[in-house]
Amino acid sequence: MKIGIVGKPNTGKSTFFSAATLAPAEIGSYPFTTIKPNKGIGYVRTPCACKEFDVQDNPANSLCMNGVRLIPVELIDCAGLVPGAWQGRGLGNQFLDEIRKADSLIHIIDVSGGTDSEGRTCKSGEHDPLEDVKFLENEITMWLANILKRDWSKVVRTAETESKDIPSQLEERLSGLTITRSQILEAIRRTELDAEKLTAWSEEEFLEFVNVLRQISKPMLIAANKIDMPTAEENLERLQKSNYLVVACCAEAELALRRATEKKLIDYRPGDCNFQINKPEQLNESQIKALETIREKILIIFGSTGIQEAINAAFFRLLNMVTVYPVEDLEYLADHKGRVLPDAYLVPYGTTARQLAYLIHTELGESFIYAVEARGKKRVGEDYKLKDRDVISIVSAKKRA
Ligand SMILES: Nc1nc2c(ncn2[C@@H]2O[C@H](COP(=O)(O)OP(=O)(O)OP(=O)(O)O)[C@@H](O)[C@H]2O)c(=O)[nH]1
Ligand SMILES: [Mg+2]
């Protein structure tokens, strides 16, 4: 699973990335600080099943911090995007190629309006961040349209001379962009265009199709960053009135909290609404003041720094995923090595027990007989739709070699 962190230059993408992954990334108050994308591991946060089942767990594919399960996901911090990037302006193509493999996007905007459309610092409130949202959508749509356009006449010709259907052809063209056949079919359905008659599509209809395909295949939420700055809150209110999924963020605050946690100066779990200072004697007056400002101006007012909330929303709201814990031994909720609740999987809502078996191992999928859901201690069939935080044991016919 991959999330692309995108937006115009100087909005705090690398700060967000660094806070979420604790991987080093260059941060600077000028455009195009990032030239080559940074890649790192961040975490989706969910209440761990260990609390509810009252067991001491031994996580293997994820982490558990005092009853909070952290599941690793890949984050890609992209170079900033300026208007015309799809035609190669700025560092355009480098950025866009990085999001080919992204499952969803977090659009980092400077909600204070203190950065102009090219990423140069300006007075707070001078730039309207709502414009950034439109601009980025347009850039990605145009980039996608351009890729499709390259082969469009060939697609049209093949469609008319051969019997190969349009969705299959488009899927071939778009396979490098992690766009699936069902997403293509959904875009055709939503736009109500005639997939049998591509020659009849006007330029406008073609772009409409690509735009809808973008929304379906690269769903995006807005991280309204720099919420600590003047004029940020009124812009946030305006953004929230639009149809977007918006999360208020202060990447700088999260980075400070994560670094202090790393040094064991404070107790804080990403996404928490508060923290505790462990070793006040090791902090000087200005450090304590900075931490207290974060508590008062960010955590108390907004409930968190927003970084964890944005990553969680990308998986649980944009991609509609649930967390499941496969185990082998139902009594001890353990795997064959005796590790309790070892793995947490993120799977799309609607995934069945058998599909989960296939995800774990092809052979387990093939020899699936039934599954047992541990909470209700209920036997369930192959079509059972997994629910969030299900602990599930799969019973299979053991195949002999
Ligand atoms: N006030 C405030 N400043 C922030 C916040 N997050 C980042 N910044 C500052 O914004 C500037 C740009 O941060 P970067 O993380 O380098 O931005 P970027 O989007 O990666 O920039 P490019 O790589 O140039 O595209 C730096 O001066 C950061 O310290 C925040 O939450 N609040
Ligand atoms: Mg950067």
Coordinates of C-alpha atoms and ligand atoms in Angstrom, one line a residue:
M1 CA 0.0 0.0 0.0
K2 CA 1.4 3.4 -1.0
I3 CA 0.4 7.0 -0.3
G4 CA 1.7 9.8 -2.4
I5 CA 2.3 13.1 -0.6
V6 CA 1.6 15.8 -3.1
G7 CA 1.1 19.6 -3.6
K8 CA 2.8 22.7 -4.8
P9 CA 6.3 23.6 -3.4
N10 CA 6.9 24.8 0.1
T11 CA 3.6 23.7 1.8
G12 CA 5.2 21.2 4.2
K13 CA 5.2 17.9 2.3
S14 CA 8.7 16.9 3.5
T15 CA 7.9 18.0 7.0
F16 CA 4.7 15.9 7.0
F17 CA 6.7 13.0 5.5
S18 CA 9.5 13.3 8.1
A19 CA 7.1 13.6 11.0
A20 CA 5.2 10.5 9.8
T21 CA 8.3 8.3 9.1
L22 CA 11.1 9.9 11.1
A23 CA 13.1 9.4 8.0
P24 CA 15.5 12.2 7.2
A25 CA 14.2 14.6 4.5
E26 CA 15.4 18.0 3.6
I27 CA 13.1 20.8 4.8
G28 CA 13.5 24.4 3.6
S29 CA 11.4 27.6 3.4
Y30 CA 11.8 27.9 -0.4
P31 CA 10.4 26.1 -3.4
F32 CA 11.8 22.9 -4.7
T33 CA 13.7 21.9 -1.6
T34 CA 12.9 18.3 -2.6
I35 CA 14.3 17.3 -5.9
K36 CA 14.3 13.6 -5.7
P37 CA 11.3 11.9 -3.9
N38 CA 11.8 10.6 -0.4
K39 CA 10.3 7.2 0.4
G40 CA 9.7 5.9 3.9
I41 CA 7.5 3.9 6.2
G42 CA 4.7 5.5 8.1
Y43 CA 1.9 3.8 10.1
V44 CA -1.8 3.5 10.1
R45 CA -3.1 3.6 13.7
T46 CA -5.9 1.5 15.0
P47 CA -7.0 0.2 18.5
C48 CA -5.3 -3.1 18.9
A49 CA -7.4 -6.2 19.5
C50 CA -5.1 -7.2 22.3
K51 CA -6.9 -4.9 24.8
E52 CA -10.4 -6.3 24.0
F53 CA -9.2 -9.9 24.2
D54 CA -7.1 -9.1 27.2
V55 CA -4.0 -10.8 25.9
Q56 CA -0.3 -9.9 25.8
D57 CA 0.5 -9.8 22.0
N58 CA 3.7 -10.4 20.1
P59 CA 3.3 -8.3 16.9
A60 CA 5.3 -9.4 13.9
N61 CA 4.2 -7.5 10.8
S62 CA 3.2 -4.4 12.8
L63 CA 3.8 -2.7 16.2
C64 CA 1.7 -2.4 19.3
M65 CA 2.2 0.6 21.6
N66 CA 0.1 0.3 24.8
G67 CA -2.9 -1.1 23.0
V68 CA -2.5 0.9 19.8
R69 CA -1.6 -1.1 16.7
L70 CA 0.6 0.6 14.1
I71 CA 0.5 -1.0 10.7
P72 CA 3.3 0.0 8.3
V73 CA 2.5 1.7 5.0
E74 CA 4.7 3.3 2.4
L75 CA 4.8 7.1 2.0
I76 CA 6.3 8.9 -1.0
D77 CA 7.2 12.5 -0.5
C78 CA 7.1 14.1 -4.0
A79 CA 8.8 17.1 -5.5
G80 CA 6.6 20.2 -5.5
L81 CA 4.2 20.8 -8.4
V82 CA 3.7 24.2 -10.2
P83 CA 1.0 25.1 -12.8
G84 CA 1.9 23.4 -16.1
A85 CA 3.8 20.6 -14.4
W86 CA 2.0 18.1 -16.6
Q87 CA 3.8 19.7 -19.6
G88 CA 7.1 19.5 -17.7
R89 CA 7.2 22.8 -16.0
G90 CA 9.2 22.9 -12.7
L91 CA 10.1 19.4 -11.7
G92 CA 6.7 18.3 -13.2
N93 CA 7.4 14.9 -14.7
Q94 CA 9.5 13.7 -11.9
F95 CA 6.7 14.3 -9.5
L96 CA 4.0 12.8 -11.6
D97 CA 5.9 9.6 -12.4
E98 CA 6.2 9.0 -8.7
I99 CA 2.5 8.8 -8.1
R100 CA 2.0 6.1 -10.8
K101 CA 2.0 3.5 -8.1
A102 CA 0.2 5.4 -5.3
D103 CA -3.1 4.0 -4.1
S104 CA -4.2 7.3 -2.7
L105 CA -2.9 10.8 -2.4
I106 CA -2.6 13.3 0.5
H107 CA -2.6 16.8 -0.8
I108 CA -0.7 19.1 1.5
I109 CA -1.8 22.7 1.2
D110 CA -0.7 25.8 3.1
V111 CA -4.1 26.6 4.6
S112 CA -2.8 29.9 5.9
G113 CA -2.4 31.2 2.3
G114 CA 1.1 32.2 3.0
T115 CA 2.6 30.6 -0.1
D116 CA 1.9 31.7 -3.7
S117 CA 1.0 29.4 -6.6
E118 CA 4.6 28.8 -7.4
G119 CA 5.5 28.0 -3.8
R120 CA 7.1 31.3 -2.9
T121 CA 6.5 32.7 0.6
C122 CA 4.0 35.5 0.7
K123 CA 2.1 37.3 3.4
S124 CA -0.4 35.1 5.3
G125 CA -3.8 35.2 3.7
E126 CA -2.5 36.7 0.4
H127 CA -3.0 33.5 -1.5
D128 CA -6.3 31.6 -1.6
P129 CA -5.6 27.9 -0.8
L130 CA -8.9 26.8 -2.4
E131 CA -7.2 27.6 -5.7
D132 CA -4.5 25.1 -5.0
V133 CA -7.0 22.3 -4.7
K134 CA -8.4 23.0 -8.2
F135 CA -5.0 23.4 -9.7
L136 CA -3.6 20.1 -8.4
E137 CA -6.7 18.1 -9.6
N138 CA -6.3 19.7 -13.0
E139 CA -2.6 18.9 -13.2
I140 CA -3.1 15.2 -12.4
T141 CA -6.1 14.9 -14.7
M142 CA -4.1 16.5 -17.6
W143 CA -1.1 14.3 -16.9
L144 CA -3.3 11.2 -17.0
A145 CA -5.1 12.5 -20.1
N146 CA -1.7 13.0 -21.8
I147 CA -0.7 9.4 -21.1
L148 CA -4.0 8.1 -22.6
K149 CA -3.9 10.5 -25.5
R150 CA -0.6 9.1 -26.7
D151 CA -2.2 5.9 -27.7
W152 CA -5.8 7.1 -28.1
S153 CA -6.0 6.8 -31.9
K154 CA -4.6 3.3 -31.7
V155 CA -7.2 2.4 -29.0
V156 CA -10.0 3.7 -31.2
R157 CA -8.7 1.9 -34.3
T158 CA -8.2 -1.4 -32.5
A159 CA -11.7 -1.1 -31.0
E160 CA -13.2 -0.7 -34.4
T161 CA -11.2 -3.4 -36.3
E162 CA -10.9 -6.0 -33.6
S163 CA -13.4 -7.3 -31.1
K164 CA -11.2 -6.5 -28.1
D165 CA -13.4 -4.5 -25.7
I166 CA -12.5 -0.9 -24.6
P167 CA -12.1 -1.6 -20.9
S168 CA -9.5 -4.3 -21.6
Q169 CA -7.6 -2.1 -23.9
L170 CA -7.6 0.9 -21.5
E171 CA -6.5 -1.5 -18.7
E172 CA -3.5 -2.5 -20.8
R173 CA -2.6 1.2 -21.4
L174 CA -3.1 2.1 -17.7
S175 CA -1.7 -1.0 -15.9
G176 CA 1.5 0.9 -14.9
L177 CA -0.6 3.4 -13.1
T178 CA -2.3 0.8 -10.8
I179 CA -5.6 1.5 -12.4
T180 CA -7.8 -1.5 -12.5
R181 CA -10.5 -2.7 -15.0
S182 CA -13.2 -2.3 -12.5
Q183 CA -12.1 1.4 -11.9
I184 CA -12.3 2.0 -15.7
L185 CA -15.7 0.4 -15.9
E186 CA -16.9 2.6 -13.0
A187 CA -15.6 5.7 -14.7
I188 CA -17.5 4.8 -17.9
R189 CA -20.6 4.1 -15.9
R190 CA -20.4 7.4 -14.0
T191 CA -19.8 9.5 -17.1
E192 CA -22.5 7.6 -19.0
L193 CA -20.3 7.7 -22.1
D194 CA -20.7 5.1 -24.9
A195 CA -17.8 2.7 -24.6
E196 CA -18.7 1.2 -28.0
K197 CA -18.3 4.5 -29.8
L198 CA -15.1 6.1 -28.8
T199 CA -15.0 8.1 -32.1
A200 CA -18.1 9.9 -30.9
W201 CA -16.4 11.2 -27.7
S202 CA -15.7 14.9 -27.9
E203 CA -12.5 16.3 -26.3
E204 CA -14.6 17.6 -23.4
E205 CA -16.2 14.1 -22.8
F206 CA -12.7 12.5 -23.0
L207 CA -11.4 14.9 -20.3
E208 CA -14.5 14.3 -18.2
F209 CA -13.9 10.6 -18.4
V210 CA -10.2 11.0 -17.4
N211 CA -11.2 13.4 -14.5
V212 CA -13.6 10.8 -13.1
L213 CA -11.1 8.0 -13.6
R214 CA -8.6 10.1 -11.6
Q215 CA -11.1 10.6 -8.7
I216 CA -11.7 6.8 -8.6
S217 CA -8.2 5.5 -9.0
K218 CA -6.2 8.2 -7.1
P219 CA -8.6 9.3 -4.4
M220 CA -7.2 12.3 -2.6
L221 CA -7.7 14.1 0.8
I222 CA -6.6 17.5 1.8
A223 CA -4.2 18.0 4.7
A224 CA -4.7 21.7 5.6
N225 CA -1.2 22.3 6.9
K226 CA 0.3 25.3 8.8
I227 CA -2.9 25.5 10.8
D228 CA -0.8 27.3 13.5
M229 CA -0.4 30.4 11.2
P230 CA -2.6 33.5 11.1
T231 CA -5.7 33.3 8.8
A232 CA -5.5 29.5 8.7
E233 CA -8.7 28.9 10.6
E234 CA -10.9 31.0 8.4
N235 CA -9.6 29.3 5.3
L236 CA -10.1 25.9 7.0
E237 CA -13.7 26.8 7.5
R238 CA -14.1 27.7 3.8
L239 CA -12.5 24.5 2.8
Q240 CA -14.7 22.4 5.0
K241 CA -17.7 23.8 3.4
S242 CA -16.6 22.3 0.1
N243 CA -17.0 18.6 -0.8
Y244 CA -13.5 17.6 0.2
L245 CA -12.3 15.4 3.0
V246 CA -10.2 17.9 4.9
V247 CA -7.9 17.3 7.9
A248 CA -6.4 20.2 9.8
C249 CA -2.6 19.7 10.2
C250 CA 0.5 21.1 11.8
A251 CA 3.3 19.0 10.4
E252 CA 5.9 21.1 12.3
A253 CA 4.3 20.3 15.6
E254 CA 4.2 16.6 14.9
L255 CA 7.8 16.6 13.9
A256 CA 8.8 18.3 17.2
L257 CA 6.7 15.8 19.2
R258 CA 8.1 12.8 17.4
R259 CA 11.6 13.9 17.8
A260 CA 11.1 14.6 21.5
T261 CA 9.5 11.1 21.8
E262 CA 12.4 9.5 20.1
K263 CA 14.7 11.1 22.7
K264 CA 12.3 9.8 25.4
L265 CA 11.8 13.3 26.6
I266 CA 8.0 13.0 26.3
D267 CA 5.4 10.2 26.2
Y268 CA 3.4 10.6 23.0
R269 CA 1.9 8.2 20.5
P270 CA 1.3 9.5 17.0
G271 CA -2.3 10.7 16.8
D272 CA -2.7 11.2 20.6
C273 CA -4.5 14.3 21.8
N274 CA -2.0 15.0 24.5
F275 CA 1.6 14.2 25.7
Q276 CA 3.4 14.0 29.0
I277 CA 6.8 15.5 29.7
N278 CA 9.0 12.8 31.1
K279 CA 12.2 14.6 31.9
P280 CA 11.6 18.3 32.5
E281 CA 15.1 18.6 33.9
Q282 CA 16.6 17.7 30.5
L283 CA 14.6 20.5 28.7
N284 CA 15.5 24.2 28.8
E285 CA 12.9 26.9 29.3
S286 CA 12.3 27.6 25.6
Q287 CA 11.9 23.9 24.7
I288 CA 9.2 23.5 27.4
K289 CA 7.6 26.7 26.2
A290 CA 7.6 25.3 22.6
L291 CA 6.0 22.0 23.7
E292 CA 3.4 23.8 25.8
T293 CA 2.5 26.0 22.8
I294 CA 1.9 22.9 20.8
R295 CA -0.3 21.5 23.5
E296 CA -2.4 24.7 23.9
K297 CA -2.5 25.9 20.3
I298 CA -2.8 22.7 18.4
L299 CA -3.6 19.6 20.5
I300 CA -6.3 21.1 22.7
I301 CA -7.9 23.1 19.9
F302 CA -7.8 20.6 17.0
G303 CA -7.6 17.3 19.0
S304 CA -4.3 16.2 17.4
T305 CA -1.6 17.5 15.0
G306 CA -3.6 15.9 12.2
I307 CA -0.8 13.9 10.6
Q308 CA -1.9 10.5 11.9
E309 CA -5.5 11.4 11.2
A310 CA -4.7 12.2 7.6
I311 CA -2.9 8.8 7.1
N312 CA -5.7 6.9 8.8
A313 CA -8.3 8.7 6.7
A314 CA -6.4 7.8 3.5
F315 CA -6.9 4.1 4.3
F316 CA -10.1 4.0 6.3
R317 CA -12.1 6.7 4.5
L318 CA -10.6 7.1 1.0
L319 CA -9.8 3.4 0.4
N320 CA -12.5 2.1 2.7
M321 CA -10.2 -0.5 4.4
V322 CA -10.6 -2.6 7.5
T323 CA -8.0 -4.2 9.8
V324 CA -8.1 -7.9 10.4
Y325 CA -5.9 -10.2 12.5
P326 CA -5.5 -13.7 11.1
V327 CA -4.5 -16.3 13.7
E328 CA -4.0 -20.1 13.6
D329 CA -4.7 -21.1 17.1
L330 CA -8.1 -19.8 18.3
E331 CA -7.5 -20.6 22.0
Y332 CA -4.4 -18.5 22.3
L333 CA -5.0 -16.3 19.3
A334 CA -1.6 -17.2 18.1
D335 CA 0.3 -18.3 15.0
H336 CA 2.2 -21.7 14.7
K337 CA 5.2 -20.1 16.5
G338 CA 3.0 -19.2 19.4
R339 CA 3.1 -15.4 18.7
V340 CA -0.2 -13.8 19.9
L341 CA -2.0 -11.6 17.4
P342 CA 1.1 -11.5 15.2
D343 CA -0.2 -9.8 12.1
A344 CA -2.6 -7.0 11.3
Y345 CA -3.7 -6.8 7.7
L346 CA -5.3 -3.8 5.9
V347 CA -7.9 -5.1 3.4
P348 CA -10.6 -3.4 1.4
Y349 CA -14.1 -3.5 3.0
G350 CA -15.9 -6.3 1.4
T351 CA -12.9 -8.7 1.4
T352 CA -14.2 -12.2 2.2
A353 CA -12.7 -14.9 4.4
R354 CA -11.5 -16.8 1.5
Q355 CA -9.9 -13.8 -0.2
L356 CA -8.0 -13.2 3.0
A357 CA -6.8 -16.8 3.0
Y358 CA -5.5 -16.2 -0.6
L359 CA -3.7 -13.0 0.6
I360 CA -2.0 -15.0 3.3
H361 CA -1.0 -17.9 1.1
T362 CA -2.3 -19.2 -2.3
E363 CA -2.4 -22.7 -0.8
L364 CA -4.5 -21.6 2.1
G365 CA -6.9 -20.0 -0.3
E366 CA -7.1 -23.1 -2.4
S367 CA -7.6 -25.5 0.5
F368 CA -10.0 -23.2 2.5
I369 CA -12.8 -25.1 4.3
Y370 CA -14.2 -22.5 6.7
A371 CA -13.1 -19.8 9.1
V372 CA -13.9 -19.0 12.7
E373 CA -14.4 -15.4 13.8
A374 CA -12.9 -15.3 17.3
R375 CA -15.0 -12.5 18.9
G376 CA -18.3 -14.3 18.5
K377 CA -16.6 -17.7 18.3
K378 CA -18.7 -18.2 15.1
R379 CA -18.0 -20.5 12.2
V380 CA -18.2 -18.6 9.0
G381 CA -18.1 -19.6 5.3
E382 CA -15.9 -18.5 2.4
D383 CA -18.2 -15.5 1.5
Y384 CA -18.1 -14.0 5.0
K385 CA -17.3 -10.3 4.7
L386 CA -14.6 -9.4 7.1
K387 CA -15.4 -6.7 9.6
D388 CA -13.0 -4.1 11.1
R389 CA -10.8 -5.6 13.8
D390 CA -12.0 -9.2 13.2
V391 CA -9.7 -11.8 14.6
I392 CA -10.1 -14.7 12.3
S393 CA -8.8 -18.3 12.0
I394 CA -8.9 -20.1 8.7
V395 CA -9.4 -23.8 8.7
S396 CA -8.1 -25.6 5.6
A397 CA -7.7 -29.1 4.2
K398 CA -4.0 -29.6 4.7
K399 CA -2.6 -30.5 1.3
R400 CA 0.0 -33.2 1.1
A401 CA 2.8 -32.8 -1.3
Ligands
LIG1 N1 4.2 27.3 10.4 C1 4.3 26.1 9.9 N2 5.3 25.9 9.0 C2 5.5 24.7 8.5 C3 4.6 23.6 8.9 N3 5.0 22.5 8.2 C4 6.1 22.9 7.4 N4 6.4 24.2 7.6 C5 7.5 25.0 7.0 O1 7.2 25.2 5.6 C6 8.5 25.2 4.9 C7 8.5 24.2 3.8 O2 8.5 22.9 4.3 P1 8.9 21.6 3.5 O3 8.5 20.4 4.3 O4 10.3 21.7 3.0 O5 7.9 21.8 2.2 P2 7.8 21.0 0.9 O6 6.3 21.0 0.5 O7 8.4 19.6 1.0 O8 8.6 21.9 -0.1 P3 9.3 21.5 -1.5 O9 10.1 20.3 -1.3 O10 10.0 22.7 -1.9 O11 8.2 21.2 -2.5 C8 9.6 25.0 5.9 O12 10.1 26.2 6.3 C9 8.8 24.3 7.1 O13 9.5 24.5 8.3 C10 3.6 23.9 9.8 O14 2.8 23.0 10.2 N5 3.5 25.1 10.3
MG2 MG 9.9 18.8 0.1

